[in-house]
Amino acid sequence: MIPVTQTWSAEAAARYRSKGYWRGETFGAFLRARAQATPDAVAIVCGARRWTYADFDRDSDAFAAGLLDLGLRAGDRAIVQLPNIGEYFIIVFGLFKAGILPIFALPGHRSAEITHFAEKGEAAAHIVAAGQGFDYCALAHDVRGRVPGLSHVVTVGAAGAGEVGYDDLLRAAPRDLPARDPAGVAFLQLSGGSTGLSKLIPRSHDDYIYTLRESARICGLTAADTLMIALPAAHNFPMSSPGSLSAFYVGARVVLAPSPSPDACLPLIARERVTMTSLVPPVALLWLSAAEAGQHDLSSLRVIQIGGAKLAPEVARRIRPVLGCTLQQVFGMAEGLVNYTALDDDEETIVTTQGRPISPDDEILIVDDDGRDVAPGEAGHLLTRGPYTIRAYHNDDGANARAFTADGFYRTGDIVLRRADGALVVQGRAGDHINRAGEKISAEEIEDHLLAHPQVFDAAVVSIPDEFLGERSCAFVIPRGDKPKAAALKAWIRQRGLAEFKVPDQVVFVERFTETAVGKISRKALRAHLRATLGPEAG
Ligand code: OOB
């Protein structure tokens, strides 16, 4: 098994410690401290169910013991693929305490993606929930059948044959769990997948807890807050910016929403007196329309974080008047770097920028195509290095060679400019990925699947601006022989076991890609050319 490590230089690690960023805390230990300080405070609200900090700590201890009783060991990996339910947090902290590394899959992932994570991460377990509409247990059995070493399927809810029940694991006898190494990797996040398949991102207790502490401070999150998780809980944004884990870090209350829709969330805000939540821009648009209808009491809302994709200033401007709360823009990435506008920034800065980095030691480079610094205020490629930005993906030398410079800067793939006051403004992406409502799609990944279809000669997938989603995907396809139906190609992508958001929104058949394009210029140039050919009916 390839050990999961993170590779800051000894010099950088010593500096981050001496500056007090990395404090030697661990997830299990901070939860224990909260449970001792405020055992009866409510930590998790899921529908009518509630877990206090004492319940949370006790159940996650028991779950950790249950996993170890099953034969799992510290250093093993477990894919966690759960909807927004309270058990999700018990499981994640149970894994942290046992030293088993969660791989944070999303409910939308299907067999192609889960198989890839299981293989790359050498996962020993897949944790799913039964009775969720989609049959996750069948998915888990399917993947287990293909990936040697993936021995355990753990099910929340009714466990079927060959599965282990969450409730059964909770009945394990408590055992002494050794303290975890704060410098060690705590979990694997997933990359937005700018080229090819998502990569695994190792994050350490030290580096991640630093972002939790600082995010809570920058967002004004305290034990008095009630934070609602409306986006998928395992995504880095609702997990840590400031997200559920910052909320637990400060002893606040976390309310889970089953979906980000206004129908699910607005009544919940009123019922639970939610003070803070995070959204992606398309969801914010839906909330604005629903809130304008004015039936819900949103007076408890203090701050709303919006990020994951570019928020149009015209939409940003409506947040305060319509939702009655402060907007905080968040520009972040699972690899590390997170930027926030400040709660007390002037309205223009809040509305038109994506904020400033969390850490004084977040190093920011903005360079041209040749790697030279651009003039102040000009747009260029954003590179970054710092106390919570990774230096390498797990088990992926090819991706590491592309994504990191020799001196450890991460190439974000984003084009940004920096104002004189340090605030960043995101201009777009350099690479060919589609940011569909905050969900990232790699053009290359979808092209590979299209090319596997017998009636596809060649394919190029591009983004098209979309008023609601921000961007949607369009596949240009040169047919081989009989032209397939667009619907058949979409069905093909689904059938290949890909998440629904990756199915092209539109398919355009063409006879050829321009002469010069074929084989003579890069795929990137070809995609740019095709994007430019889209008429108004396509856009
Ligand atoms: C967040 O994380 P990922 O890893 O799913 O995606 C990162 C990418 C960024 O490189 C950028 O291209 C885009 O998503 N992005 C934004 C943005 N926030 C993220 N583009 C424009 N404006 C923004 N505000 O999406 C993520 C992680 C932590 C916090 C927030 C978002």
Coordinates of C-alpha atoms and ligand atoms in Angstrom, one line a residue:
M1 CA 0.0 0.0 0.0
I2 CA 1.4 3.4 -0.9
P3 CA 1.5 5.5 2.3
V4 CA -0.3 8.8 2.1
T5 CA 2.0 11.7 2.9
Q6 CA 2.3 15.4 2.5
T7 CA 5.6 16.9 1.7
W8 CA 6.2 20.4 3.0
S9 CA 10.0 21.0 3.3
A10 CA 11.3 20.8 6.9
E11 CA 12.1 24.5 6.7
A12 CA 8.6 25.4 5.7
A13 CA 7.0 23.2 8.3
A14 CA 9.2 24.6 11.0
R15 CA 8.3 28.2 9.9
Y16 CA 4.5 27.4 9.9
R17 CA 4.8 26.0 13.4
S18 CA 6.9 28.8 14.8
K19 CA 4.4 31.3 13.4
G20 CA 1.6 29.5 15.3
Y21 CA -0.3 28.3 12.2
W22 CA 0.3 24.6 12.9
R23 CA -0.4 24.0 16.5
G24 CA -0.3 20.3 16.9
E25 CA -4.1 19.9 17.2
T26 CA -6.0 16.9 15.8
F27 CA -9.7 16.4 14.8
G28 CA -10.4 13.8 17.4
A29 CA -8.8 15.8 20.2
F30 CA -10.6 19.0 19.4
L31 CA -13.9 17.2 19.3
R32 CA -13.1 15.7 22.7
A33 CA -12.3 19.1 24.1
R34 CA -15.6 20.6 22.9
A35 CA -17.5 17.6 24.3
Q36 CA -15.8 18.2 27.7
A37 CA -16.4 21.9 27.6
T38 CA -20.1 21.9 26.5
P39 CA -21.4 18.3 26.6
D40 CA -25.0 19.3 26.3
A41 CA -24.7 21.9 23.5
V42 CA -26.3 20.7 20.3
A43 CA -23.7 19.9 17.6
I44 CA -25.8 18.4 14.8
V45 CA -29.4 18.8 13.8
C46 CA -30.8 16.5 11.1
G47 CA -34.5 16.7 10.6
A48 CA -36.0 16.0 14.1
R49 CA -32.8 14.3 15.3
R50 CA -30.2 16.0 17.4
W51 CA -26.7 15.0 18.6
T52 CA -25.1 17.0 21.5
Y53 CA -21.3 17.3 21.6
A54 CA -21.3 14.5 24.1
D55 CA -23.3 12.3 21.8
F56 CA -21.1 13.2 18.9
D57 CA -17.9 12.4 20.8
R58 CA -19.2 9.1 22.2
D59 CA -20.7 7.8 19.0
S60 CA -17.6 8.7 16.9
D61 CA -15.5 6.8 19.5
A62 CA -17.7 3.8 19.2
F63 CA -17.7 3.9 15.4
A64 CA -13.9 4.1 15.4
A65 CA -13.8 1.0 17.7
G66 CA -16.3 -0.8 15.4
L67 CA -14.2 -0.2 12.3
L68 CA -11.1 -1.5 14.1
D69 CA -13.0 -4.5 15.3
L70 CA -13.8 -5.2 11.6
G71 CA -10.1 -5.5 10.9
L72 CA -9.5 -2.0 9.5
R73 CA -6.2 -0.4 10.6
A74 CA -4.8 3.1 11.0
G75 CA -3.5 4.2 7.6
D76 CA -6.3 2.4 5.7
R77 CA -8.6 4.4 3.5
A78 CA -12.4 4.5 3.4
I79 CA -14.5 6.1 0.7
V80 CA -17.3 8.1 2.4
Q81 CA -20.2 8.7 0.0
L82 CA -23.2 10.0 2.0
P83 CA -26.0 12.5 1.7
N84 CA -26.4 15.3 4.2
I85 CA -27.3 13.2 7.3
G86 CA -26.1 13.4 10.9
E87 CA -24.4 10.1 10.7
Y88 CA -22.0 11.5 8.2
F89 CA -20.2 13.5 10.9
I90 CA -20.1 10.7 13.4
I91 CA -18.6 8.5 10.7
V92 CA -16.0 11.1 9.6
F93 CA -14.8 11.8 13.1
G94 CA -14.9 8.0 13.8
L95 CA -12.5 7.6 10.9
F96 CA -10.3 10.5 12.1
K97 CA -10.1 8.9 15.5
A98 CA -9.2 5.5 14.2
G99 CA -6.6 7.1 11.9
I100 CA -8.4 5.7 8.8
L101 CA -8.4 8.3 6.0
P102 CA -11.7 9.3 4.6
I103 CA -11.8 9.8 0.8
F104 CA -14.5 12.4 0.4
A105 CA -16.7 11.3 -2.5
L106 CA -19.9 13.1 -3.4
P107 CA -23.4 11.6 -3.6
G108 CA -23.4 12.4 -7.3
H109 CA -20.4 10.2 -8.1
R110 CA -21.0 7.0 -10.0
S111 CA -19.1 3.8 -10.6
A112 CA -16.5 5.2 -12.9
E113 CA -15.5 7.9 -10.4
I114 CA -15.8 5.7 -7.3
T115 CA -13.7 2.9 -8.9
H116 CA -11.0 5.5 -9.8
F117 CA -10.9 6.8 -6.2
A118 CA -10.9 3.3 -4.8
E119 CA -8.0 2.2 -7.0
K120 CA -5.9 5.4 -6.6
G121 CA -6.5 5.5 -2.9
E122 CA -6.4 1.7 -2.4
A123 CA -9.6 2.0 -0.3
A124 CA -10.5 -0.8 2.0
A125 CA -14.1 0.3 2.7
H126 CA -16.9 2.2 1.0
I127 CA -19.5 3.8 3.3
V128 CA -22.9 4.5 1.9
A129 CA -26.5 5.0 2.9
A130 CA -29.5 2.9 2.0
G131 CA -32.9 4.2 1.0
Q132 CA -31.8 7.4 -0.8
G133 CA -33.6 7.0 -4.1
F134 CA -30.4 6.0 -5.9
D135 CA -29.2 2.5 -4.9
Y136 CA -25.8 3.3 -3.4
C137 CA -25.5 -0.3 -2.0
A138 CA -25.7 -1.7 -5.5
L139 CA -23.1 0.8 -6.6
A140 CA -20.9 -0.2 -3.7
H141 CA -21.2 -3.9 -4.5
D142 CA -20.4 -3.1 -8.2
V143 CA -17.2 -1.2 -7.3
R144 CA -16.2 -3.8 -4.7
G145 CA -16.4 -6.5 -7.4
R146 CA -13.8 -4.6 -9.5
V147 CA -11.3 -3.3 -6.9
P148 CA -9.3 -5.9 -5.1
G149 CA -8.7 -4.9 -1.5
L150 CA -12.0 -3.0 -1.2
S151 CA -13.4 -5.5 1.4
H152 CA -16.0 -3.7 3.3
V153 CA -19.3 -2.0 2.5
V154 CA -20.7 -0.1 5.5
T155 CA -24.3 1.0 5.2
V156 CA -26.2 3.6 7.1
G157 CA -29.8 2.3 7.3
A158 CA -31.0 -1.2 6.4
A159 CA -27.8 -3.2 5.6
G160 CA -28.1 -5.9 3.1
A161 CA -26.2 -9.1 2.6
G162 CA -22.4 -8.6 2.5
E163 CA -22.8 -5.2 4.2
V164 CA -22.0 -4.0 7.7
G165 CA -24.6 -1.8 9.4
Y166 CA -23.6 1.5 10.9
D167 CA -25.8 0.8 13.9
D168 CA -24.0 -2.5 14.5
L169 CA -20.6 -0.7 14.4
L170 CA -21.8 1.8 17.0
R171 CA -22.3 -1.1 19.5
A172 CA -18.6 -1.9 19.6
A173 CA -17.0 -1.9 23.0
P174 CA -15.0 1.3 23.6
R175 CA -11.3 1.0 23.3
D176 CA -8.4 3.3 24.0
L177 CA -7.5 5.0 20.8
P178 CA -3.9 6.3 20.4
A179 CA -3.5 10.0 19.7
R180 CA -3.1 10.8 16.0
D181 CA 0.0 12.6 14.6
P182 CA -1.1 16.2 13.9
A183 CA 1.5 16.4 11.1
G184 CA 0.0 13.3 9.5
V185 CA -2.6 13.2 6.7
A186 CA -6.1 13.2 8.1
F187 CA -8.1 12.7 4.9
L188 CA -8.1 12.8 1.1
Q189 CA -10.2 15.5 -0.6
L190 CA -10.9 15.4 -4.4
S191 CA -9.6 17.9 -6.9
G192 CA -12.0 19.7 -9.2
G193 CA -10.5 17.7 -12.0
S194 CA -9.1 20.3 -14.4
T195 CA -7.4 17.6 -16.5
G196 CA -8.6 14.0 -16.6
L197 CA -10.0 12.4 -13.5
S198 CA -10.2 13.9 -10.1
K199 CA -7.0 13.6 -8.1
L200 CA -6.6 12.8 -4.4
I201 CA -5.6 15.6 -2.2
P202 CA -3.9 14.7 1.1
R203 CA -4.7 17.2 3.9
S204 CA -3.0 17.1 7.3
H205 CA -4.6 17.8 10.7
D206 CA -2.2 20.7 11.2
D207 CA -2.8 22.4 7.9
Y208 CA -6.6 21.9 7.8
I209 CA -7.3 22.9 11.3
Y210 CA -5.3 26.1 10.7
T211 CA -7.9 26.9 8.0
L212 CA -10.8 26.1 10.3
R213 CA -9.5 28.4 13.0
E214 CA -8.8 31.3 10.7
S215 CA -12.0 30.8 8.7
A216 CA -14.0 31.0 11.9
R217 CA -12.3 34.2 12.8
I218 CA -12.6 35.8 9.3
C219 CA -16.3 34.8 9.0
G220 CA -17.1 35.8 12.6
L221 CA -18.3 32.3 13.4
T222 CA -18.6 31.5 17.2
A223 CA -20.3 29.0 19.5
A224 CA -23.4 31.2 19.4
D225 CA -23.9 30.5 15.6
T226 CA -26.1 28.0 13.8
L227 CA -24.5 27.1 10.5
M228 CA -26.6 25.4 7.8
I229 CA -25.0 22.9 5.4
A230 CA -27.0 23.0 2.2
L231 CA -24.3 22.0 -0.3
P232 CA -23.0 18.4 -0.3
A233 CA -21.3 18.2 3.1
A234 CA -18.2 16.4 1.9
H235 CA -17.2 19.2 -0.5
N236 CA -14.3 21.3 0.7
F237 CA -16.3 24.6 0.6
P238 CA -19.2 23.6 3.0
M239 CA -16.7 21.6 5.0
S240 CA -14.2 24.3 5.9
S241 CA -15.0 27.8 4.5
P242 CA -16.0 28.2 7.2
G243 CA -18.2 25.1 7.0
S244 CA -19.2 22.3 9.4
L245 CA -15.7 21.6 10.7
S246 CA -15.0 25.2 11.7
A247 CA -18.4 25.2 13.4
F248 CA -17.5 22.1 15.4
Y249 CA -14.1 23.7 16.1
V250 CA -15.7 26.6 17.8
G251 CA -18.6 24.6 19.4
A252 CA -21.4 26.0 17.1
R253 CA -24.5 24.2 16.0
V254 CA -24.7 22.6 12.5
V255 CA -28.0 22.1 10.8
L256 CA -28.1 19.7 7.8
A257 CA -30.4 20.5 4.8
P258 CA -31.3 17.6 2.6
S259 CA -30.7 19.8 -0.5
P260 CA -29.8 23.4 -1.3
S261 CA -33.2 24.2 -2.8
P262 CA -35.1 27.2 -1.3
D263 CA -38.0 24.9 -0.6
A264 CA -35.8 22.8 1.7
C265 CA -33.7 25.6 3.1
L266 CA -35.8 28.7 3.7
P267 CA -38.2 27.0 6.1
L268 CA -35.3 25.4 7.9
I269 CA -33.6 28.8 8.4
A270 CA -36.7 30.1 10.0
R271 CA -37.2 27.0 12.2
E272 CA -33.7 26.6 13.4
R273 CA -32.8 30.3 13.4
V274 CA -29.8 29.7 11.1
T275 CA -27.2 32.5 11.2
M276 CA -24.8 31.4 8.4
T277 CA -24.7 29.2 5.4
S278 CA -22.7 28.8 2.1
L279 CA -24.0 28.6 -1.4
V280 CA -22.8 28.3 -5.0
P281 CA -24.0 31.2 -7.3
P282 CA -26.8 29.3 -9.2
V283 CA -28.4 28.3 -5.9
A284 CA -28.0 31.9 -4.6
L285 CA -30.1 33.0 -7.6
L286 CA -32.9 30.5 -6.7
W287 CA -32.8 31.7 -3.1
L288 CA -33.1 35.4 -4.2
S289 CA -36.2 34.6 -6.3
A290 CA -37.8 32.6 -3.5
A291 CA -36.9 35.2 -0.9
E292 CA -38.4 38.0 -3.0
A293 CA -41.7 36.2 -2.7
G294 CA -41.2 37.0 1.0
Q295 CA -43.0 34.2 2.8
H296 CA -40.1 33.1 5.1
D297 CA -38.6 34.7 8.1
L298 CA -34.9 35.0 7.3
S299 CA -34.2 37.5 10.0
S300 CA -31.7 35.2 11.8
L301 CA -29.4 35.1 8.8
R302 CA -26.3 37.2 9.4
V303 CA -23.8 36.1 6.8
I304 CA -23.9 34.1 3.6
Q305 CA -20.8 32.8 1.9
I306 CA -20.9 32.4 -1.9
G307 CA -18.2 30.7 -3.9
G308 CA -17.2 27.7 -6.0
A309 CA -17.7 29.7 -9.2
K310 CA -17.8 33.3 -10.2
L311 CA -20.6 35.3 -8.7
A312 CA -21.8 38.0 -11.1
P313 CA -21.7 41.5 -9.4
E314 CA -25.3 42.1 -10.4
V315 CA -26.3 39.1 -8.4
A316 CA -24.0 39.9 -5.6
R317 CA -25.5 43.3 -5.2
R318 CA -29.0 41.9 -4.5
I319 CA -27.9 39.7 -1.6
R320 CA -28.0 42.3 1.2
P321 CA -31.3 43.9 0.2
V322 CA -33.1 40.7 -0.5
L323 CA -31.7 38.2 2.0
G324 CA -31.0 40.8 4.7
C325 CA -27.5 39.6 5.4
T326 CA -23.9 40.3 4.6
L327 CA -22.4 38.6 1.6
Q328 CA -19.0 37.1 1.9
Q329 CA -17.4 35.9 -1.3
V330 CA -15.2 32.8 -1.1
F331 CA -12.7 31.8 -3.8
G332 CA -11.1 28.6 -2.7
M333 CA -9.9 25.2 -3.9
A334 CA -9.6 21.8 -2.3
E335 CA -5.8 21.9 -2.9
G336 CA -5.6 24.7 -0.3
L337 CA -5.7 28.4 -0.9
V338 CA -8.9 30.1 0.3
N339 CA -9.7 33.8 -0.1
Y340 CA -12.5 35.7 1.6
T341 CA -13.9 39.2 1.4
A342 CA -14.0 40.7 4.9
L343 CA -17.3 41.2 6.6
D344 CA -16.4 44.9 7.0
D345 CA -15.1 45.5 3.5
D346 CA -17.0 48.2 1.7
E347 CA -19.9 47.1 -0.5
E348 CA -18.0 47.5 -3.8
T349 CA -15.2 45.3 -2.6
I350 CA -17.7 42.6 -1.4
V351 CA -19.6 42.7 -4.6
T352 CA -16.8 42.9 -7.2
T353 CA -13.8 40.9 -5.7
Q354 CA -13.2 37.4 -4.5
G355 CA -11.3 38.5 -1.4
R356 CA -7.9 38.1 0.1
P357 CA -6.0 34.9 1.2
I358 CA -6.5 33.5 4.7
S359 CA -2.8 33.6 5.7
P360 CA -0.1 36.2 5.6
D361 CA 2.1 33.4 4.4
D362 CA -0.1 32.5 1.4
E363 CA 2.4 33.4 -1.3
I364 CA 0.6 34.6 -4.5
L365 CA 2.3 34.8 -7.9
I366 CA 0.4 36.1 -10.9
V367 CA 2.4 35.3 -14.1
D368 CA 2.0 35.5 -17.9
D369 CA 2.2 32.5 -20.2
D370 CA 6.0 32.5 -20.0
G371 CA 6.0 32.5 -16.2
R372 CA 7.0 36.1 -15.8
D373 CA 5.3 38.3 -13.2
V374 CA 2.6 40.5 -14.8
A375 CA 2.4 44.2 -14.0
P376 CA 0.5 45.1 -10.9
G377 CA -3.3 45.0 -11.5
E378 CA -3.0 42.9 -14.7
A379 CA -4.5 39.5 -15.1
G380 CA -2.4 36.3 -15.2
H381 CA -2.1 32.7 -14.1
L382 CA -2.4 32.3 -10.3
L383 CA 0.2 30.2 -8.6
T384 CA 0.3 29.8 -4.8
R385 CA 2.3 28.2 -2.0
G386 CA 1.5 28.4 1.7
P387 CA 0.8 26.7 5.0
Y388 CA -2.3 24.9 3.9
T389 CA -1.8 24.4 0.2
I390 CA -0.6 20.9 -0.8
R391 CA 2.8 20.3 -2.4
A392 CA 1.7 17.1 -4.2
Y393 CA -1.3 14.9 -5.1
H394 CA -1.4 11.4 -3.8
N395 CA -0.1 8.7 -6.1
D396 CA 0.0 10.7 -9.3
D397 CA 3.5 11.6 -10.6
G398 CA 2.2 12.9 -13.9
A399 CA -0.3 15.3 -12.4
N400 CA 2.3 16.5 -9.9
A401 CA 4.8 17.3 -12.6
R402 CA 2.1 19.4 -14.3
A403 CA 0.5 21.0 -11.3
F404 CA 3.5 22.0 -9.2
T405 CA 6.6 24.1 -9.9
A406 CA 10.0 22.8 -8.8
D407 CA 9.9 25.2 -5.8
G408 CA 6.5 23.9 -4.7
F409 CA 4.0 26.4 -6.1
Y410 CA 0.6 25.0 -7.1
R411 CA -0.6 26.1 -10.5
T412 CA -4.3 26.8 -9.8
G413 CA -5.3 27.0 -13.4
D414 CA -7.2 30.2 -12.6
I415 CA -6.7 33.6 -14.3
V416 CA -6.9 36.4 -11.7
L417 CA -5.8 39.9 -11.1
R418 CA -4.8 41.5 -7.8
R419 CA -6.0 45.0 -6.9
A420 CA -3.7 47.4 -5.1
D421 CA -5.4 46.5 -1.8
G422 CA -4.6 42.8 -2.3
A423 CA -8.1 41.7 -3.2
L424 CA -8.2 39.1 -6.0
V425 CA -10.6 39.2 -8.9
V426 CA -11.1 35.9 -10.7
Q427 CA -11.3 36.3 -14.5
G428 CA -11.7 32.7 -15.6
R429 CA -9.8 29.5 -16.2
A430 CA -6.7 28.9 -18.3
G431 CA -7.4 25.3 -18.8
D432 CA -10.2 23.4 -20.4
H433 CA -12.5 22.7 -17.6
I434 CA -16.1 23.6 -17.3
N435 CA -17.3 25.1 -14.0
R436 CA -21.0 24.0 -14.1
A437 CA -22.7 25.6 -11.1
G438 CA -19.5 25.0 -9.0
E439 CA -19.1 21.4 -10.2
K440 CA -16.0 21.0 -12.2
I441 CA -15.9 19.0 -15.4
S442 CA -12.7 18.0 -17.2
A443 CA -13.1 18.3 -21.0
E444 CA -10.5 15.6 -21.4
E445 CA -12.3 13.1 -19.2
I446 CA -15.6 13.5 -21.1
E447 CA -13.9 13.4 -24.5
D448 CA -12.2 10.1 -23.6
H449 CA -15.6 8.6 -22.8
L450 CA -17.1 9.9 -26.0
L451 CA -14.2 8.5 -28.0
A452 CA -15.0 5.1 -26.7
H453 CA -18.4 5.2 -28.5
P454 CA -18.3 3.2 -31.8
Q455 CA -20.1 6.0 -33.7
V456 CA -17.7 8.7 -32.5
F457 CA -14.7 9.6 -34.6
D458 CA -13.6 12.6 -32.6
A459 CA -14.9 14.8 -29.8
A460 CA -14.1 18.1 -28.2
V461 CA -15.9 19.3 -25.1
V462 CA -16.1 23.0 -24.4
S463 CA -17.8 25.4 -21.9
I464 CA -20.6 27.8 -23.0
P465 CA -21.6 30.7 -20.9
D466 CA -25.0 30.1 -19.2
E467 CA -27.0 32.6 -17.4
F468 CA -28.1 30.3 -14.7
L469 CA -25.3 27.7 -14.4
G470 CA -22.5 30.0 -15.1
E471 CA -21.2 27.6 -17.6
R472 CA -22.6 24.5 -19.3
S473 CA -21.0 21.9 -21.4
C474 CA -21.2 21.4 -25.2
A475 CA -19.7 18.3 -26.9
F476 CA -18.6 18.8 -30.6
V477 CA -18.7 15.4 -32.2
I478 CA -17.5 14.1 -35.5
P479 CA -19.5 11.0 -36.2
R480 CA -18.0 7.7 -37.4
G481 CA -20.4 6.2 -40.0
D482 CA -24.0 6.6 -39.1
K483 CA -24.6 9.7 -37.0
P484 CA -25.7 8.7 -33.5
K485 CA -28.5 10.6 -31.7
A486 CA -27.5 13.2 -29.2
A487 CA -29.6 11.5 -26.6
A488 CA -27.8 8.2 -27.3
L489 CA -24.4 9.9 -26.6
K490 CA -25.8 11.4 -23.3
A491 CA -27.1 7.9 -22.3
W492 CA -23.7 6.5 -23.2
I493 CA -22.0 8.9 -20.7
R494 CA -24.4 7.9 -18.0
Q495 CA -24.0 4.2 -18.8
R496 CA -20.2 4.6 -18.5
G497 CA -20.9 5.3 -14.8
L498 CA -20.3 9.0 -14.7
A499 CA -22.0 11.5 -12.5
E500 CA -25.0 13.2 -14.0
F501 CA -23.4 16.7 -14.0
K502 CA -20.8 15.5 -16.5
V503 CA -23.4 14.5 -19.1
P504 CA -22.9 17.1 -21.9
D505 CA -25.8 19.7 -21.8
Q506 CA -25.6 19.9 -25.6
V507 CA -24.2 17.9 -28.4
V508 CA -23.3 19.5 -31.8
F509 CA -22.4 17.2 -34.7
V510 CA -19.8 18.6 -37.1
E511 CA -18.2 17.0 -40.2
R512 CA -14.6 17.9 -39.3
F513 CA -12.6 20.1 -37.0
T514 CA -10.9 22.9 -38.9
E515 CA -8.1 21.8 -41.2
T516 CA -5.4 23.4 -39.2
A517 CA -6.8 22.0 -36.0
V518 CA -6.5 18.4 -36.8
G519 CA -3.4 17.1 -35.3
K520 CA -1.5 20.4 -35.9
I521 CA -2.6 22.5 -33.0
S522 CA -3.3 21.6 -29.4
R523 CA -6.6 20.3 -28.2
K524 CA -6.7 23.5 -26.2
A525 CA -6.6 25.7 -29.3
L526 CA -9.1 23.5 -31.0
R527 CA -11.5 23.8 -28.1
A528 CA -11.1 27.6 -28.1
H529 CA -11.8 27.6 -31.8
L530 CA -14.9 25.5 -31.5
R531 CA -16.1 27.6 -28.6
A532 CA -15.8 30.7 -30.8
T533 CA -17.8 29.0 -33.5
L534 CA -20.9 28.7 -31.3
G535 CA -23.7 30.8 -32.7
P536 CA -26.2 32.7 -30.5
E537 CA -28.6 29.7 -30.7
A538 CA -26.0 27.6 -29.0
G539 CA -25.1 30.2 -26.4
Ligands
OOB1 C1 -14.0 25.1 -4.5 O1 -13.1 24.1 -4.6 P1 -12.9 23.1 -5.9 O2 -11.6 22.4 -5.6 O3 -14.1 22.3 -6.2 O4 -12.7 24.1 -7.1 C2 -11.7 25.1 -7.2 C3 -11.9 26.0 -8.4 C4 -11.0 27.1 -8.4 O5 -9.7 26.8 -8.8 C5 -11.7 28.1 -9.3 O6 -11.5 27.7 -10.6 C6 -13.2 27.8 -8.9 O7 -13.2 26.5 -8.4 N1 -13.7 28.8 -7.9 C7 -14.1 30.0 -8.2 C8 -14.6 30.6 -7.0 N2 -14.4 29.6 -6.0 C9 -13.9 28.5 -6.6 N3 -14.1 30.7 -9.4 C10 -14.6 32.0 -9.3 N4 -15.0 32.6 -8.1 C11 -15.0 31.9 -7.0 N5 -15.5 32.5 -5.9 O8 -14.8 25.4 -5.4 C12 -14.0 25.8 -3.2 C13 -13.2 25.3 -2.1 C14 -13.2 26.0 -0.9 C15 -13.9 27.2 -0.8 C16 -14.7 27.6 -1.8 C17 -14.7 27.0 -3.0

